[in-house]
Amino acid sequence: MLDGVFSFVLLDTRDNSFIAARDAIGVTPLYIGWGIDGSVWISSEVKGLNDDCEHFEIFPPGHLYSSKQGGFKRWYNPPWFSEVIPSVPYDPLALRKAFEKAVIKRLMTDVPFGVLLSGGLDSSLVAAVTVRHLAGTKAAKRWGTKLHSFCVGLEGSPDLKAAKEVANYLGTMHHEFTFTVQDGIDAIEDVIYHTETYDVTTIRASTPMFLMSRKIKSLGVKMVISGEGSDEIFGGYLYFHKAPNKEELHRETCQKIKALHQYDCLRANKATSAWGLEARVPFLDKEFINEAMSIDPEWKMIRPDLGRIEKWMLRKAFDDEEQPFLPKHILYRQKEQFSDGVGYSWIDGLKAHAESNVTDKMMSNAKFIYPHNTPTTKEAYCYRMIFERFFPQNSAILTVPGGPSVACSTAKAVEWDAQWSGNLDPSGRAALGVHLSAYEQEHLPATIMAGTSKKPRMIEVAAPGVAIES
C-alpha cells in the first residue's frame, strides 16, 4: 500500500463486524450509507448507495469506522492539521529529496504507465523526476526506459504548446490529444454521471481529463502519475497573491488540503477511473506533505519585491544550475488552472452553452428549486439540473461543496480583495490584476451548438496506437 493512499474494509466473518478506513487525504473516494434495516454500506461511488440507503454521506478522509463502536475515529492527525503556524527554516534540498522520494515510490508498478503533462510547473516536475529516476526501476526493465507523456487541449491551447516543449526537453514519448468545445459539451452529462458532482470548477476541469483518459486507456496504458495537490500545499492558486500575511496563507493552505477530496482528488480519481485508468499523485504523499507544511509559511508568501512568484519555494528547490530539471521559463511559468490551460475558449464556450439553455426566469426561481447550494450562474444551474436527474436524493446533493469562490479560493479568502466579491468565478482568470490574461470582457465563440441530450452520450474518440517498450 502506497503510504496510506488506499481505502479498505476488513470483515470479521465470525460475527460479521467490520472496520473501514479511508486514506489520509481522500485521494480515493469513499462514501458510507445506512439502510432502513440498519445495515451499513460502504462504496467508492454514490451510485453504489443511492438505491439502497436511506441516508449516505462522504466517508471522511483519514478516519476509521468500526461497526462495533458505530462511529468514526481519526487515524491521520499530522502536525499541520491543527493549523498552528510552523517555523521550520526552508531547506530547498530537503524539499526536493522529499518529492523525489514520493515520485520514486509511485514508480512501483507492473502495468504500462505514463505521466500527465500539461506543461505547467507541477506536471513538468513530476515528469522530470520520473525521467531522472525511471532507468533503475523494475518498471523500466519490464516496460522500457522511454517515458510516455500525455496532454489534452483545444487546438493551439497554452498547455499543448508548453507540454510539447517540456516533452522535447525531457525526451519523453509524447502524445497530444485535442478536443473541440462541442466535444466537451457533448460529454458533460457523462462527466457529471461519473464524477458525481455539480461543482463548476470540477466539471470544467474533469471534462478534458475524462476525454483524455479514454484515449490513454485505448493505448494500453493503465496508470498515470499526475500533479494534483501542489497548489493547495504551496499556495499556488493566483488568489494567493492577495494573502495579507503568512498566518492567513497557512490557514488557507490547510483548509484547501482538507477539502481536496471534494475537488481535485475527486476529479483526478473519477475522471480517470471512469475508463479503468489509475491516477497516482506524489504531491499528496503523507511524508512530503509533512515536509512542505512544516516550513515557515513566510517562504510561501508571494513577494514581487523579492522576485518570488506563486510556489517560488517549490520552484527554487528544483532550480539546479548544474543538472537542470526543466528550462528556466517553464520552471517559472505562471500558474494556469487546468480548465484554463486547455484553452481559454473552453470556459467561454461552456458559459455560452449555459446561456442558451437556462433562461433568466429559471435563474430567478433558482433559490426555490435548489434551496441548498443555490446556483448563482447559468452554468452552475445547467450542471445542477443534470446532477439531480442522475442523483435526486438529498444525501447526494449534500456531498457536493458550495459557497463563493474566486480562482478556486475558499469563501474566507474571497475577503482578501474587495473587487473579487463582484467577480466570483473559479477560473484563474477571475484573479483580476494577477493573471496575465485576466478577464476584461467575454470573448465567446460565435456559434456553440445548443441543447443537451436526454441520456448520457459516450463520445467516440480515435487515438493512434502506441507500442509499449518491453
XYZ file of C-alpha atoms in Angstrom:
470
model
C 0.000 0.000 0.000
C 1.454 3.380 -1.087
C 1.734 5.215 2.230
C -1.939 5.355 3.150
C -3.182 6.031 -0.393
C -5.777 3.278 -0.457
C -9.009 2.811 1.471
C -10.131 -0.604 2.700
C -12.759 -2.636 4.565
C -11.863 -5.580 6.833
C -14.657 -8.038 7.639
C -14.645 -10.411 10.605
C -16.658 -13.402 9.366
C -17.080 -14.717 12.905
C -19.578 -12.028 13.814
C -19.878 -10.014 10.566
C -18.362 -6.954 12.231
C -16.071 -4.781 10.136
C -13.614 -1.923 10.167
C -13.464 0.508 7.263
C -10.773 3.127 6.691
C -10.222 5.899 4.188
C -6.836 7.130 3.001
C -5.224 10.143 4.665
C -6.115 12.948 2.228
C -9.006 11.448 0.298
C -7.146 10.573 -2.896
C -9.564 7.682 -3.401
C -13.305 8.453 -2.999
C -15.351 6.704 -0.336
C -18.921 7.027 0.936
C -20.863 5.444 3.782
C -24.613 4.848 3.951
C -27.248 3.362 6.219
C -30.202 1.271 5.094
C -33.694 1.335 6.565
C -32.973 -2.049 8.152
C -29.944 -0.666 9.984
C -27.410 -2.092 7.536
C -24.208 -0.148 6.834
C -22.982 0.273 3.272
C -19.513 1.324 2.046
C -18.927 2.373 -1.564
C -16.422 4.286 -3.673
C -19.319 5.810 -5.614
C -22.611 7.461 -4.740
C -24.188 5.207 -7.371
C -23.499 2.219 -5.126
C -25.601 3.658 -2.313
C -28.422 5.764 -3.709
C -30.836 2.866 -4.328
C -30.350 1.004 -1.044
C -29.586 3.598 1.612
C -31.969 5.857 3.471
C -29.063 8.214 4.163
C -25.454 8.374 2.970
C -22.558 10.814 3.250
C -18.882 11.253 2.478
C -16.623 8.928 4.457
C -14.198 11.494 5.961
C -10.545 11.133 4.855
C -8.073 9.929 7.470
C -10.772 8.176 9.528
C -11.688 4.666 10.641
C -15.235 3.389 11.066
C -15.973 0.476 13.392
C -19.304 -1.316 13.110
C -18.990 -2.392 16.744
C -18.449 1.138 18.033
C -20.754 2.677 15.452
C -18.717 5.782 14.813
C -15.673 7.390 13.223
C -12.214 7.756 14.704
C -9.439 9.847 13.140
C -6.275 7.834 12.439
C -4.445 10.550 10.475
C -3.552 13.538 12.632
C -0.376 15.234 11.324
C 1.087 18.375 12.947
C -0.261 20.705 10.219
C -3.845 19.579 10.800
C -4.190 21.858 13.837
C -3.281 24.826 11.575
C -0.674 26.065 14.071
C 1.825 28.283 12.235
C 5.066 26.283 11.637
C 8.553 27.769 11.954
C 10.981 25.264 10.393
C 13.558 27.046 8.153
C 13.285 26.468 4.404
C 15.727 23.815 3.136
C 15.469 23.547 -0.676
C 17.435 20.305 -0.886
C 15.321 18.584 1.785
C 12.137 19.589 -0.039
C 13.496 18.336 -3.348
C 14.567 14.985 -1.898
C 11.185 14.511 -0.225
C 9.398 14.981 -3.553
C 11.792 12.746 -5.457
C 11.164 10.038 -2.864
C 7.399 10.443 -3.298
C 7.669 10.052 -7.085
C 10.005 7.048 -6.879
C 7.577 5.339 -4.513
C 4.866 5.628 -7.177
C 7.021 4.012 -9.828
C 6.303 0.617 -8.282
C 4.006 -0.859 -10.919
C 3.540 -3.951 -13.037
C 1.377 -2.263 -15.699
C 2.140 0.127 -18.606
C 2.150 3.713 -17.311
C 2.903 7.314 -18.168
C 2.616 10.863 -16.846
C 0.016 13.569 -17.404
C 1.941 16.571 -18.715
C 0.230 19.951 -19.080
C 3.484 21.906 -19.325
C 2.809 23.668 -16.042
C 5.178 23.514 -13.089
C 3.614 20.610 -11.203
C 3.142 18.091 -14.000
C 6.502 19.081 -15.503
C 8.288 18.370 -12.219
C 6.516 15.019 -11.956
C 7.692 14.155 -15.468
C 11.232 15.451 -14.889
C 11.729 13.490 -11.675
C 10.207 10.362 -13.248
C 12.564 10.571 -16.231
C 15.548 11.044 -13.938
C 14.779 8.003 -11.760
C 12.963 5.612 -14.116
C 16.004 3.786 -15.501
C 16.853 1.905 -12.320
C 13.352 0.648 -11.559
C 11.719 -2.741 -12.132
C 9.065 -0.942 -14.175
C 11.754 0.211 -16.635
C 13.059 -3.336 -17.026
C 9.589 -4.513 -17.930
C 8.184 -1.599 -19.929
C 11.275 0.257 -21.118
C 13.021 3.464 -20.098
C 11.152 5.691 -22.545
C 8.521 7.553 -20.510
C 5.150 8.231 -22.140
C 3.578 11.640 -21.519
C 0.043 12.806 -22.296
C -1.571 16.195 -22.784
C -5.032 17.421 -23.820
C -6.280 20.780 -25.005
C -8.133 22.778 -27.598
C -6.185 23.377 -30.801
C -3.484 25.977 -30.076
C -4.036 25.986 -26.292
C -1.344 27.148 -23.822
C -0.964 23.662 -22.338
C -0.364 21.901 -25.646
C 2.430 24.281 -26.566
C 4.124 24.179 -23.146
C 3.747 20.395 -22.755
C 5.344 19.724 -26.140
C 8.323 21.873 -25.215
C 8.783 20.077 -21.886
C 8.385 16.668 -23.531
C 11.058 17.545 -26.110
C 13.382 18.742 -23.354
C 12.888 15.582 -21.264
C 12.839 13.218 -24.234
C 9.503 11.580 -23.473
C 7.292 9.736 -25.943
C 4.678 12.479 -26.076
C 1.003 12.031 -27.005
C -1.005 15.159 -27.750
C -4.793 14.971 -27.820
C -7.115 17.738 -28.978
C -10.819 18.258 -28.489
C -13.313 20.898 -29.544
C -15.630 22.915 -27.339
C -18.518 20.923 -28.780
C -16.788 17.618 -27.929
C -16.585 18.794 -24.334
C -20.176 19.990 -24.198
C -21.368 16.661 -25.581
C -19.504 14.848 -22.788
C -20.774 16.985 -19.875
C -23.583 14.613 -18.893
C -21.226 11.632 -18.826
C -18.741 13.648 -16.781
C -21.340 14.594 -14.175
C -22.567 10.998 -14.004
C -19.062 9.668 -13.369
C -17.684 12.456 -11.143
C -20.926 12.716 -9.135
C -20.651 16.461 -8.594
C -22.228 19.715 -9.719
C -19.280 21.872 -8.652
C -18.492 24.196 -11.549
C -14.694 24.192 -11.463
C -14.564 20.407 -11.019
C -16.755 19.820 -14.075
C -14.817 22.327 -16.163
C -11.539 20.532 -15.429
C -12.926 16.982 -15.367
C -14.278 17.108 -18.907
C -10.969 17.361 -20.812
C -9.418 14.908 -18.335
C -12.298 12.488 -18.939
C -11.849 12.706 -22.719
C -8.077 12.294 -22.426
C -8.365 9.308 -20.074
C -10.342 7.305 -22.601
C -7.699 7.934 -25.229
C -4.892 6.996 -22.841
C -6.622 3.752 -21.871
C -7.157 2.884 -25.533
C -3.362 2.921 -25.938
C -2.989 0.143 -23.379
C -1.746 2.401 -20.584
C -3.276 1.579 -17.188
C -1.671 4.024 -14.748
C -0.656 7.678 -14.903
C 1.212 9.910 -12.470
C -0.279 13.371 -12.045
C 0.490 16.677 -10.330
C -2.572 17.351 -8.168
C -2.088 18.811 -4.688
C 0.831 21.176 -5.208
C -1.273 24.342 -5.413
C -3.008 23.545 -2.142
C 0.245 22.794 -0.328
C 2.300 25.736 -1.623
C -0.379 28.374 -2.118
C -0.109 28.168 -5.887
C -3.501 29.489 -6.959
C -3.343 33.043 -8.220
C -5.605 34.398 -5.480
C -2.755 33.721 -3.023
C -1.156 36.887 -4.434
C -3.587 38.729 -2.163
C -2.847 36.770 1.036
C -2.481 39.507 3.701
C 0.046 37.654 5.863
C 1.697 34.282 6.377
C -0.781 33.250 9.087
C -3.810 33.553 6.812
C -1.925 31.959 3.934
C -1.045 28.939 6.074
C -4.591 28.511 7.349
C -5.904 28.737 3.784
C -3.481 26.036 2.563
C -4.542 23.785 5.434
C -8.205 24.257 4.550
C -7.501 23.607 0.877
C -5.695 20.334 1.620
C -8.512 19.203 3.909
C -11.033 19.843 1.119
C -9.090 18.152 -1.685
C -11.270 15.037 -1.513
C -14.233 17.095 -2.745
C -12.383 18.822 -5.574
C -9.112 17.884 -7.320
C -8.789 14.401 -5.807
C -12.367 13.637 -6.796
C -11.704 14.873 -10.342
C -8.375 13.081 -10.760
C -9.750 9.786 -9.476
C -13.211 9.676 -11.037
C -12.399 11.201 -14.423
C -9.688 8.585 -14.929
C -11.253 5.558 -13.227
C -14.346 6.011 -15.413
C -12.177 4.376 -18.084
C -10.297 1.976 -15.787
C -7.230 4.219 -15.577
C -5.420 4.668 -12.245
C -4.053 8.100 -11.253
C -1.244 8.456 -8.690
C -0.418 11.789 -7.053
C 3.059 12.134 -5.475
C 2.449 15.662 -4.165
C -0.098 14.136 -1.762
C 2.353 11.656 -0.275
C 1.983 11.943 3.522
C 5.694 12.363 4.175
C 6.022 15.023 1.507
C 3.030 16.964 2.840
C 4.537 16.868 6.328
C 7.834 18.186 4.974
C 6.254 21.015 2.984
C 3.709 22.026 5.634
C 6.308 22.195 8.414
C 8.199 25.045 6.710
C 7.678 28.633 7.862
C 4.889 29.888 5.534
C 6.716 33.180 5.096
C 8.555 31.344 2.301
C 5.223 30.691 0.558
C 4.232 34.349 0.549
C 4.223 35.858 -2.944
C 6.706 38.755 -2.851
C 7.227 40.514 -6.201
C 9.672 42.858 -4.481
C 11.892 39.839 -3.780
C 11.242 38.127 -7.105
C 9.019 35.471 -5.560
C 6.045 34.345 -7.641
C 3.500 31.718 -6.613
C 5.107 28.426 -5.493
C 8.532 30.075 -5.504
C 9.624 27.728 -2.707
C 8.982 24.651 -4.882
C 10.451 26.227 -7.997
C 13.646 27.200 -6.168
C 14.071 23.662 -4.807
C 14.346 22.337 -8.385
C 16.359 25.235 -9.809
C 19.549 23.249 -10.350
C 22.101 25.094 -12.461
C 24.425 22.098 -12.903
C 21.796 19.451 -13.718
C 18.620 21.362 -14.678
C 15.335 19.545 -14.187
C 13.479 21.954 -16.506
C 14.106 25.011 -18.683
C 14.014 28.217 -16.614
C 10.959 29.690 -18.321
C 8.984 26.502 -17.670
C 10.200 26.292 -14.080
C 8.940 29.839 -13.556
C 5.810 29.729 -15.752
C 2.753 31.430 -14.199
C 0.150 29.180 -12.646
C -2.506 28.092 -15.153
C -5.526 26.181 -13.869
C -6.220 23.024 -15.860
C -9.632 24.231 -17.064
C -7.956 27.430 -18.348
C -4.780 25.881 -19.716
C -6.628 23.510 -22.065
C -7.777 26.651 -23.915
C -9.440 29.865 -22.768
C -12.365 29.412 -25.156
C -13.313 26.213 -23.280
C -14.788 28.065 -20.315
C -16.180 30.805 -22.534
C -17.889 28.117 -24.608
C -19.417 26.477 -21.531
C -20.851 29.811 -20.425
C -22.311 30.437 -23.876
C -23.853 26.968 -23.892
C -25.455 27.541 -20.492
C -26.722 30.946 -21.606
C -28.623 29.295 -24.444
C -30.160 26.619 -22.199
C -31.010 28.420 -18.954
C -33.426 31.348 -19.048
C -33.493 34.410 -16.802
C -36.795 33.198 -15.371
C -35.211 29.879 -14.399
C -32.463 31.781 -12.594
C -34.954 33.958 -10.729
C -36.591 30.800 -9.346
C -33.322 29.016 -8.584
C -33.474 29.667 -4.826
C -36.864 27.923 -4.646
C -35.953 24.951 -6.834
C -32.469 24.499 -5.360
C -32.518 25.892 -1.814
C -29.223 24.197 -0.889
C -26.128 25.477 -2.734
C -28.359 27.636 -4.923
C -26.787 28.117 -8.386
C -25.691 31.726 -8.891
C -24.792 31.416 -12.599
C -26.470 29.822 -15.572
C -23.540 27.452 -15.956
C -23.958 26.233 -12.380
C -27.728 25.898 -12.915
C -27.155 23.767 -16.004
C -24.866 21.371 -14.127
C -27.249 21.171 -11.185
C -30.143 20.134 -13.425
C -28.108 17.301 -14.894
C -26.803 16.196 -11.493
C -30.225 15.952 -9.885
C -31.542 13.978 -12.831
C -28.954 11.305 -12.000
C -28.810 11.796 -8.213
C -32.073 13.271 -6.879
C -31.530 12.140 -3.281
C -30.919 14.859 -0.717
C -27.942 12.877 0.611
C -26.291 13.070 -2.821
C -26.875 16.817 -3.077
C -25.207 17.325 0.327
C -21.998 15.553 -0.735
C -21.111 18.479 -3.030
C -19.455 21.578 -1.517
C -20.633 25.130 -2.171
C -20.005 28.753 -1.263
C -18.442 31.761 -3.012
C -15.056 31.294 -4.697
C -12.684 33.214 -6.913
C -9.932 31.392 -8.808
C -10.549 28.257 -6.663
C -10.368 30.040 -3.297
C -12.285 29.177 -0.154
C -15.099 31.515 0.852
C -12.851 33.045 3.514
C -10.142 34.017 1.014
C -12.669 35.967 -1.093
C -12.395 38.612 1.645
C -8.728 39.233 0.749
C -9.656 41.602 -2.091
C -12.774 43.774 -2.217
C -13.183 43.663 -6.023
C -13.339 39.861 -6.050
C -16.770 39.747 -4.417
C -18.224 41.074 -7.668
C -16.328 38.626 -9.844
C -16.933 35.223 -8.275
C -15.725 32.685 -10.804
C -13.461 29.666 -10.138
C -11.379 30.351 -13.259
C -7.830 31.569 -12.657
C -8.619 34.468 -14.995
C -11.008 35.772 -12.333
C -7.968 36.785 -10.281
C -8.144 40.355 -11.564
C -4.852 42.174 -11.542
C -2.913 38.896 -11.177
C -3.494 36.579 -14.157
C -1.660 37.719 -17.285
C -4.857 37.049 -19.291
C -7.384 38.141 -16.675
C -10.987 38.725 -17.744
C -11.662 42.069 -19.360
C -14.661 41.183 -21.484
C -16.241 37.972 -22.623
C -14.950 36.596 -25.939
C -17.476 33.915 -26.701
C -17.455 31.567 -29.694
C -19.780 32.797 -32.441
C -21.616 29.515 -32.647
C -21.995 26.960 -29.905
C -24.432 24.158 -30.512
C -27.261 24.383 -28.009
C -29.201 21.692 -26.220
C -28.322 18.698 -24.120
C -29.216 15.113 -24.802
C -31.737 13.442 -22.554
C -29.466 10.488 -21.954
C -25.725 10.347 -21.337
C -23.774 10.157 -24.571
C -20.445 8.436 -24.954
C -18.124 10.343 -27.253
C -16.218 8.256 -29.776
C -12.593 9.349 -29.874
C -9.866 7.909 -32.026
C -6.253 7.694 -30.967
C -3.186 6.271 -32.668
C -1.770 3.078 -31.256
C 1.320 3.105 -29.104
C 3.874 0.382 -28.663
C 4.928 -0.006 -25.033
C 8.597 -0.938 -24.933
C 9.369 -4.283 -23.367
